[in-house]
mmCIF file of C-alpha atoms in Angstrom:
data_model
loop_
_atom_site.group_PDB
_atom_site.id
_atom_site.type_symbol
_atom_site.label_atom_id
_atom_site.label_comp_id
_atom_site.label_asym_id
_atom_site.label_seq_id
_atom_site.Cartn_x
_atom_site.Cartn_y
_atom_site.Cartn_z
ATOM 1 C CA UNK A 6 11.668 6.253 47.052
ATOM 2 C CA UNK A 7 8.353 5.636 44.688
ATOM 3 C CA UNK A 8 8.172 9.473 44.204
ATOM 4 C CA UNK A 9 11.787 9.899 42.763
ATOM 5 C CA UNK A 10 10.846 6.546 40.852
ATOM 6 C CA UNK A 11 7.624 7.798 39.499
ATOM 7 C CA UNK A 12 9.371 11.466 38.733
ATOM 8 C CA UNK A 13 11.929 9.326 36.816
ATOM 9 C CA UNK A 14 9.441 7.443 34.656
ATOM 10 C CA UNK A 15 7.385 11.046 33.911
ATOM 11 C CA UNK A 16 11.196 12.208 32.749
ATOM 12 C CA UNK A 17 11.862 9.559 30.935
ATOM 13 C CA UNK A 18 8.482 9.309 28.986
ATOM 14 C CA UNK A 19 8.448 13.347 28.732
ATOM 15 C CA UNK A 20 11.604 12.894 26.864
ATOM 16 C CA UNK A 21 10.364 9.851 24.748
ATOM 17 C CA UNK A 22 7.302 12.090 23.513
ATOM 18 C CA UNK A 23 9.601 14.848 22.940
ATOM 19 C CA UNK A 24 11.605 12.835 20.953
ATOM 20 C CA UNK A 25 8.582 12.092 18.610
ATOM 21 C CA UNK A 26 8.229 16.008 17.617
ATOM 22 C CA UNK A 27 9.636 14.819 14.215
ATOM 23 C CA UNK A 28 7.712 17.182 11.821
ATOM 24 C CA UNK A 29 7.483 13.865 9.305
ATOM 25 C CA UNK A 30 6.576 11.405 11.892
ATOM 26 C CA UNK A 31 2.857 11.272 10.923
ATOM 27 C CA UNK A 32 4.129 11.063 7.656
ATOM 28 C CA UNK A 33 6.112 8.217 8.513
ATOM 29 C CA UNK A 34 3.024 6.491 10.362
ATOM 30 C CA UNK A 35 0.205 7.251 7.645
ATOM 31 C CA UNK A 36 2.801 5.591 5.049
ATOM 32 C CA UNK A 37 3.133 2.462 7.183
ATOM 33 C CA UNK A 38 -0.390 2.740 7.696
ATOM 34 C CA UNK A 39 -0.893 3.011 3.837
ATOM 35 C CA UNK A 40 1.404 -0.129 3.501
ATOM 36 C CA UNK A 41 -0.651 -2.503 6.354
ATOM 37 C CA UNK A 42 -3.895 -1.472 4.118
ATOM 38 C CA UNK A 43 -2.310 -2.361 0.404
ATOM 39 C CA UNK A 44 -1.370 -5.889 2.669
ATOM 40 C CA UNK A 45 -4.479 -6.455 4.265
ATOM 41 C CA UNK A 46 -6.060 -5.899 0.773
ATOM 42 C CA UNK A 47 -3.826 -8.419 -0.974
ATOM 43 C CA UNK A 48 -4.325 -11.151 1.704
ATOM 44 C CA UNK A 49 -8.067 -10.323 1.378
ATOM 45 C CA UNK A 50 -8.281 -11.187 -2.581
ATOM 46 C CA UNK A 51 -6.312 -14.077 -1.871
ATOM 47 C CA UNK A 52 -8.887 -15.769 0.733
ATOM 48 C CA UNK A 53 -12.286 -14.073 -1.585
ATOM 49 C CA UNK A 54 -10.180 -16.156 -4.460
ATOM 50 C CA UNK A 55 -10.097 -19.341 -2.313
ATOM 51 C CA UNK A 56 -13.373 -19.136 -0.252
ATOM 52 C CA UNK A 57 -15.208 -18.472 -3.681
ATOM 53 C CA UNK A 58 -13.383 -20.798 -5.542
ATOM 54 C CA UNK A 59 -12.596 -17.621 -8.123
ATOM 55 C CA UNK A 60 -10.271 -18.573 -11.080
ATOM 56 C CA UNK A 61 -6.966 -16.839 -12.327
ATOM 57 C CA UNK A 62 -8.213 -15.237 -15.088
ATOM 58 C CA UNK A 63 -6.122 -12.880 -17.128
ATOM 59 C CA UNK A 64 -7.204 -9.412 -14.896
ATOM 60 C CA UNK A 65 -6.223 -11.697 -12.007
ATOM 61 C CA UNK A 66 -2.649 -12.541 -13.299
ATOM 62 C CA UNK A 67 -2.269 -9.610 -15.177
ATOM 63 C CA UNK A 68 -3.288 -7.084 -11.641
ATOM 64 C CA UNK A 69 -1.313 -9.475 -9.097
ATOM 65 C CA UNK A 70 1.898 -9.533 -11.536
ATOM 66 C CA UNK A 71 1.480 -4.961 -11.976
ATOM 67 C CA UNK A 72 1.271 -5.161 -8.212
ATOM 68 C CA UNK A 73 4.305 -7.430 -8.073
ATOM 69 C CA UNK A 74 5.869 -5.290 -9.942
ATOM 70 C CA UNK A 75 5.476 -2.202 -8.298
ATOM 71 C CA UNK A 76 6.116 -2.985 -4.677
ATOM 72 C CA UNK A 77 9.078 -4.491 -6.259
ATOM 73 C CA UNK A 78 9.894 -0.981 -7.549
ATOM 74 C CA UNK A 79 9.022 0.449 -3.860
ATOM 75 C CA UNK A 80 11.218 -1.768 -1.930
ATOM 76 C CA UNK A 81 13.528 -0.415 -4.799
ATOM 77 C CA UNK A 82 13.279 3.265 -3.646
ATOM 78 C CA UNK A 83 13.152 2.429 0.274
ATOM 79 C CA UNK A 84 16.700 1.169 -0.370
ATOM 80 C CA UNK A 85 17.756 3.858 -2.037
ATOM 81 C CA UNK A 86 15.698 6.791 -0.544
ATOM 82 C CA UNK A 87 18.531 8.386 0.988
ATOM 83 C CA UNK A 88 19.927 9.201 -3.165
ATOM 84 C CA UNK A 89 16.955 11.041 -4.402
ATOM 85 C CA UNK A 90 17.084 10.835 -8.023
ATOM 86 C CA UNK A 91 17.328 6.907 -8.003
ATOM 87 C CA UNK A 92 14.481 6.830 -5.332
ATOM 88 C CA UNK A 93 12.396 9.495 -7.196
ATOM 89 C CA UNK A 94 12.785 7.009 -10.490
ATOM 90 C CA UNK A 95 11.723 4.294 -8.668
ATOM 91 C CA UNK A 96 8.717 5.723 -6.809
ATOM 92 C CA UNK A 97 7.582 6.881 -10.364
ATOM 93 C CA UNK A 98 7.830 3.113 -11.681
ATOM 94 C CA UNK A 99 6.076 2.118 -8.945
ATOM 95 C CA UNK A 100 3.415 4.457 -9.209
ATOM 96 C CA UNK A 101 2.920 3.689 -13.038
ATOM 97 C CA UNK A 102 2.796 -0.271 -12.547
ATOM 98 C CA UNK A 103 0.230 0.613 -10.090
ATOM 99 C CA UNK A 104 -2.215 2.482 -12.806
ATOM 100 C CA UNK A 105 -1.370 0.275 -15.183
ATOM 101 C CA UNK A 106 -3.342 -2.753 -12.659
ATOM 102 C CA UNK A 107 -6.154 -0.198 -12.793
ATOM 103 C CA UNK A 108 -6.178 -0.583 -15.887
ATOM 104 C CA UNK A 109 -6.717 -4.327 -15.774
ATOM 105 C CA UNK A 110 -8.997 -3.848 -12.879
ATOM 106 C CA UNK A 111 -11.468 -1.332 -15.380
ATOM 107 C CA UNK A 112 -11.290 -4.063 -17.837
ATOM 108 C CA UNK A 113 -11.650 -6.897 -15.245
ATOM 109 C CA UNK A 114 -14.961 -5.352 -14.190
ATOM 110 C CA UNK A 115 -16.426 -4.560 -17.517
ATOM 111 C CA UNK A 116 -15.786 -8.526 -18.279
ATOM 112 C CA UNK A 117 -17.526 -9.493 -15.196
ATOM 113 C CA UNK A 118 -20.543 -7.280 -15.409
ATOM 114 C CA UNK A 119 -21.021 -8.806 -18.672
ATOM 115 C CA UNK A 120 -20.588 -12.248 -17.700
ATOM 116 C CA UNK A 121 -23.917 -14.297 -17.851
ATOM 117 C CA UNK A 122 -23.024 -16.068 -14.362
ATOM 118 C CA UNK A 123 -24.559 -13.052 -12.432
ATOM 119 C CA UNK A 124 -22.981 -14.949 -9.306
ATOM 120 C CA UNK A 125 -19.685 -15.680 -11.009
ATOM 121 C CA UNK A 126 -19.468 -11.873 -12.234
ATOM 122 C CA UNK A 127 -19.960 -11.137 -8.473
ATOM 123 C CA UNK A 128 -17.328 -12.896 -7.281
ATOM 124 C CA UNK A 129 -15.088 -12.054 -9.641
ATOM 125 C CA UNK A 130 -15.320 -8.591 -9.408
ATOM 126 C CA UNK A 131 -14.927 -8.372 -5.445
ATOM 127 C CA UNK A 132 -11.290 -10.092 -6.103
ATOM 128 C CA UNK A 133 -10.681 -7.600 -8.858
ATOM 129 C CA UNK A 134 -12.212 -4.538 -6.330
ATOM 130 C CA UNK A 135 -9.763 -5.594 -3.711
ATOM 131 C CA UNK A 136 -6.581 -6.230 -5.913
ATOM 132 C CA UNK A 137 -7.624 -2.617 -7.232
ATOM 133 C CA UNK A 138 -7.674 -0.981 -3.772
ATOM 134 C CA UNK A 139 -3.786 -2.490 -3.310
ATOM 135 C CA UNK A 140 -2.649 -0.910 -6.085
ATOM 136 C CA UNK A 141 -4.785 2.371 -4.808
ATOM 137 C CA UNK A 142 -2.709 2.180 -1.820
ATOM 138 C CA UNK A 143 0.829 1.321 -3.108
ATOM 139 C CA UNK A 144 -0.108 4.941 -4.988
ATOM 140 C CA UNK A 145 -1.149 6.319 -2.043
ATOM 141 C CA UNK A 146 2.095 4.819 -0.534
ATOM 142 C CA UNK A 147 4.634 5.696 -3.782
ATOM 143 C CA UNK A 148 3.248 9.736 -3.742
ATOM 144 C CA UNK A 149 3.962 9.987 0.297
ATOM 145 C CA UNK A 150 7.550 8.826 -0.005
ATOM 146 C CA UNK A 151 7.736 11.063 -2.069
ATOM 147 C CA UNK A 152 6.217 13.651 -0.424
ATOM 148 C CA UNK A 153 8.647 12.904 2.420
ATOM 149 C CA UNK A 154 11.588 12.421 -0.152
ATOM 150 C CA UNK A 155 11.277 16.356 -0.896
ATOM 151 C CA UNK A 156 10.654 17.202 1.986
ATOM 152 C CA UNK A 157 14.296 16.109 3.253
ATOM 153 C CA UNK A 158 16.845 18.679 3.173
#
């Protein structure tokens, strides 16, 4: 009786792992992956912000409302990823939005190396750093859907 039920369990799982042969499922896991890290990163320059009492400048506005923005534009093409033209246009958007808070980041960092406050500049630019690596990942994120978009048939 335990040997047919173990033999069961070994069939069933055997045909659970088979199931996961999906040629795109590590695509599928490194782009949730990618997503968890461009969250973590947000939530991260959120608490630096608060625990060292770190204004909202103008790179802080301007790179959280790009990054806004652009996972606005991915949630855009993850609705619509099954028509590929209108999730291609999106995943572009997003994709730009994202370098364009690099761009505020670059500037954000040049300001706070320049700042007098050698502590202030510090603290600053470790808010900027990690808003920069969320837009690095919603990149990341943006070129493996599409990636995975082409890669449909």
């Amino acid at each position: 009786h335990e040997g047919l039920k173990a033999r069961a369990l070994r069939q069933s799982c055997a045909a659970a792992l088979k199931d996961l042969e999906d040629p795109q499922l590590s695509d599928w896991l490194s782009l949730s992956r990618f997503l968890a890290e461009t969250a973590d990163e947000v939530s991260w320059a959120v608490e630096e912000a608060d625990r060292f009492k770190v204004a909202a400048d103008r790179y802080v506005v301007g790179m959280a409302g790009r990054l806004k923005e652009a996972a606005a534009e991915y949630l855009k093409a993850m609705r619509v990823f099954a028509e590929r033209e209108r999730c291609a246009g999106h995943l572009a958007a997003a994709k730009r939005i994202a370098l364009e808070a690099e761009g505020f980041f670059r500037k954000a960092r040049t300001s706070a190396l320049e700042d007098v406050n050698v502590v202030s500049g510090l603290k600053n630019g470790e808010v900027y750093r990690r808003l920069s690596q969320a837009a690095e990942g919603l990149q990341k994120s943006a070129d493996l859907l599409a990636e995975i978009l082409v890669a449909r048939k």
